[in-house]
Short mmCIF file of C-alpha atoms in Angstrom, two decimals:
data_model
loop_
_atom_site.label_atom_id
_atom_site.label_comp_id
_atom_site.label_asym_id
_atom_site.label_seq_id
_atom_site.Cartn_x
_atom_site.Cartn_y
_atom_site.Cartn_z
CA MET A 1 127.15 16.84 -125.79
CA PHE A 2 130.74 16.43 -126.00
CA PRO A 3 133.03 19.38 -127.04
CA GLY A 4 136.40 18.87 -127.97
CA PHE A 5 139.57 20.13 -129.59
CA GLY A 6 142.64 18.88 -131.32
CA VAL A 7 144.96 18.78 -134.09
CA ASN A 8 144.74 17.83 -137.65
CA SER A 9 146.70 16.51 -140.58
CA SER A 10 145.14 17.37 -143.79
CA LEU A 11 145.61 16.50 -147.64
CA LEU A 12 144.19 18.99 -149.97
CA SER A 13 143.62 17.76 -153.32
CA SER A 14 142.88 20.64 -155.94
CA ARG A 15 143.03 21.81 -159.28
CA ILE A 16 145.17 25.16 -157.93
CA ALA A 17 147.35 23.17 -155.28
CA GLY A 18 147.75 19.80 -156.39
CA SER A 19 148.22 17.27 -153.89
CA LYS A 20 149.33 18.92 -150.66
CA GLY A 21 149.30 18.57 -146.81
CA GLY A 22 148.92 20.62 -143.78
CA ILE A 23 148.80 20.56 -139.64
CA GLY A 24 146.51 22.76 -138.31
CA LEU A 25 144.00 23.01 -135.44
CA THR A 26 140.32 21.42 -134.85
CA LEU A 27 137.20 22.21 -132.80
CA ARG A 28 134.19 19.88 -132.72
CA THR A 29 131.15 19.54 -130.51
CA ASP A 30 128.65 16.36 -130.91
CA LEU A 31 124.93 16.24 -129.53
CA GLY A 32 123.96 12.79 -128.77
CA TYR A 33 121.08 10.88 -127.66
CA TYR A 34 122.06 7.28 -126.67
CA VAL A 35 119.94 4.26 -126.81
CA ARG A 36 119.96 1.31 -124.48
CA GLY A 37 123.63 2.72 -122.80
CA ASP A 38 125.65 1.29 -125.80
CA THR A 39 124.52 3.01 -129.30
CA ALA A 40 124.15 6.90 -129.71
CA PHE A 41 122.72 9.29 -132.79
CA GLU A 42 124.21 12.44 -133.15
CA LEU A 43 124.66 15.57 -134.63
CA SER A 44 128.14 16.74 -134.83
CA THR A 45 130.07 20.07 -136.19
CA SER A 46 133.59 20.48 -136.26
CA VAL A 47 135.70 23.22 -137.71
CA SER A 48 139.40 22.64 -138.59
CA PHE A 49 141.78 25.04 -139.39
CA ASN A 50 145.14 24.34 -141.89
CA ARG A 51 147.87 26.35 -143.46
CA VAL A 52 148.69 24.37 -147.31
CA ASP A 53 151.41 26.28 -148.95
CA ASP A 54 149.85 29.80 -149.22
CA LEU A 55 146.41 28.69 -148.77
CA LEU A 56 144.86 29.34 -145.12
CA ILE A 57 142.05 26.43 -144.88
CA TRP A 58 139.12 26.72 -142.85
CA ASN A 59 136.45 23.60 -143.09
CA THR A 60 133.47 23.38 -141.42
CA ILE A 61 131.62 20.04 -141.22
CA PHE A 62 127.86 19.42 -140.15
CA ALA A 63 127.24 15.78 -139.50
CA PHE A 64 124.88 13.07 -138.73
CA GLY A 65 126.01 9.74 -137.10
CA TYR A 66 126.01 6.61 -135.18
CA ARG A 67 128.24 5.66 -132.24
CA ALA A 68 128.66 2.26 -130.92
CA ARG A 69 130.68 1.80 -127.58
CA LEU A 70 132.70 -1.40 -128.24
CA PRO A 71 132.66 -3.76 -124.77
CA PHE A 72 134.70 -6.48 -125.75
CA LEU A 73 137.69 -4.04 -126.24
CA ARG A 74 137.13 -3.01 -122.74
CA GLU A 75 140.31 -3.05 -120.76
CA ARG A 76 139.44 -1.58 -117.51
CA GLU A 77 136.07 -0.90 -115.55
CA ASP A 78 136.17 3.23 -115.95
CA SER A 79 136.68 3.09 -119.47
CA ALA A 80 134.65 2.13 -122.78
CA PRO A 81 135.98 2.04 -126.49
CA TYR A 82 133.76 2.78 -129.45
CA ILE A 83 133.75 3.40 -133.11
CA ARG A 84 131.69 6.22 -134.81
CA VAL A 85 130.69 6.88 -138.17
CA PHE A 86 128.98 9.87 -139.54
CA ALA A 87 128.46 11.62 -142.86
CA GLY A 88 127.24 15.04 -143.86
CA THR A 89 128.24 18.55 -145.62
CA GLY A 90 130.03 21.12 -145.38
CA PRO A 91 131.79 24.21 -146.90
CA ALA A 92 135.56 24.35 -147.14
CA VAL A 93 137.12 28.27 -147.51
CA ALA A 94 140.73 28.73 -148.85
CA VAL A 95 142.27 31.99 -148.33
CA PHE A 96 145.03 32.88 -150.38
CA GLU A 97 148.30 34.42 -148.25
CA GLY A 98 150.89 34.73 -151.05
CA GLU A 99 151.04 34.71 -154.81
CA ARG A 100 147.62 33.92 -156.32
CA PRO A 101 147.99 31.23 -158.76
CA SER A 102 146.76 31.92 -162.88
CA PRO A 103 143.56 32.74 -163.21
CA TYR A 104 143.01 33.54 -159.68
CA LYS A 105 145.07 36.51 -159.93
CA GLU A 106 143.58 38.06 -163.02
CA LEU A 107 140.59 37.94 -161.93
CA GLY A 108 141.51 39.77 -158.38
CA ALA A 109 140.40 36.40 -156.31
CA GLN A 110 140.81 36.39 -152.38
CA ARG A 111 139.47 33.36 -151.65
CA LEU A 112 137.54 30.01 -153.02
CA GLN A 113 134.61 28.56 -151.44
CA TRP A 114 134.05 24.63 -151.95
CA GLU A 115 130.93 22.99 -150.95
CA GLY A 116 130.72 19.19 -150.81
CA LEU A 117 129.73 15.65 -149.14
CA VAL A 118 131.75 14.34 -145.83
CA GLY A 119 131.69 11.13 -144.40
CA GLY A 120 134.55 9.70 -141.94
CA VAL A 121 134.84 7.06 -138.78
CA GLY A 122 136.41 7.64 -136.01
CA VAL A 123 137.74 5.59 -132.82
CA GLY A 124 137.94 6.52 -129.44
CA LEU A 125 137.82 6.01 -125.62
CA PHE A 126 135.25 7.53 -123.20
CA ARG A 127 137.00 7.46 -119.53
CA THR A 128 135.39 8.30 -116.12
CA LEU A 129 137.48 9.73 -114.01
CA PRO A 130 137.16 9.16 -109.91
CA GLY A 131 134.86 12.39 -109.30
CA GLY A 132 132.44 11.32 -112.11
CA ARG A 133 133.87 13.59 -115.10
CA ILE A 134 133.82 11.65 -118.32
CA TRP A 135 136.32 12.64 -120.92
CA PHE A 136 137.34 11.29 -124.19
CA ALA A 137 140.14 10.70 -126.74
CA GLU A 138 139.34 9.96 -130.22
CA ALA A 139 141.17 9.44 -133.91
CA THR A 140 138.88 10.31 -136.67
CA LEU A 141 139.29 10.14 -140.53
CA THR A 142 137.41 12.38 -142.30
CA LEU A 143 136.95 12.87 -146.36
CA HIS A 144 135.21 15.88 -148.05
CA SER A 145 134.55 15.51 -151.52
CA PHE A 146 134.09 18.59 -153.25
CA ARG A 147 131.04 19.52 -155.61
CA LYS A 148 131.00 23.17 -156.10
CA GLN A 149 134.12 26.00 -156.24
CA GLU A 150 133.16 29.20 -155.87
CA VAL A 151 135.81 32.14 -156.43
CA ILE A 152 135.12 34.91 -154.52
CA LYS A 153 136.68 38.74 -154.20
CA SER A 154 135.83 41.16 -151.60
CA GLU A 155 134.57 44.69 -152.48
CA GLY A 156 135.03 46.75 -149.83
CA GLU A 157 133.33 45.17 -146.94
CA ILE A 158 131.50 43.02 -149.09
CA PRO A 159 132.36 39.57 -150.26
CA VAL A 160 131.18 38.63 -153.97
CA VAL A 161 131.41 35.82 -155.82
CA ILE A 162 132.73 36.31 -159.39
CA SER A 163 132.54 32.77 -160.71
CA ARG A 164 130.77 29.07 -160.04
CA THR A 165 131.89 25.78 -161.20
CA THR A 166 131.22 22.35 -160.50
CA ALA A 167 134.44 20.54 -158.60
CA ASN A 168 134.59 17.22 -160.83
CA ASP A 169 138.38 16.77 -160.89
CA GLY A 170 138.62 14.70 -157.95
CA GLU A 171 138.96 17.83 -155.50
CA SER A 172 138.67 17.05 -151.68
CA LEU A 173 140.35 17.43 -148.33
CA ASN A 174 140.73 14.53 -146.29
CA ASN A 175 141.79 14.89 -142.44
CA LEU A 176 143.02 12.40 -139.59
CA HIS A 177 142.06 14.46 -136.19
CA LEU A 178 143.28 13.74 -132.73
CA ILE A 179 140.94 14.88 -130.48
CA LEU A 180 140.39 15.22 -127.00
CA GLY A 181 137.14 16.17 -124.89
CA VAL A 182 134.84 16.21 -122.11
CA ALA A 183 131.35 15.41 -121.71
CA VAL A 184 129.21 18.61 -120.65
CA PHE A 185 125.99 16.93 -119.70
#
């Protein structure tokens, strides 16, 4: 199990924002099963927080991946470079924090929720410390392509979906993550 945290830079492409970028935090956990010590199959979850103009973005990813060590790139005996590829799905929520664009203002919308497919690739380095603790550093690129959009407003404490549409205008959220973490077990 590899929990990690870090920063991300995002590019949101949507009908409401055009193409705009933002910077935020990322939390991620990978649970993997190693085969022969050099390759692993893993389940991953990550949550990224961003601000893009007047939108607060909360992007969640659930993925299945494959990790392979790259021994030919090894510089030191206590390190193990690797590559990681993954695919999955997840929702992204955009909360309006300023002036809402039309037609969301007329609808009384407070947030949007997109859902779609995710794919990505990462390169990283495992390193073993003298006490035996293993840590890692990784750079990951994720591509989150949206398929569905929901417009949501709250009636009291209850969120209500007031509109559902197909996201077919190339709407996406692409992130570059820099993650640091440790092996828990």
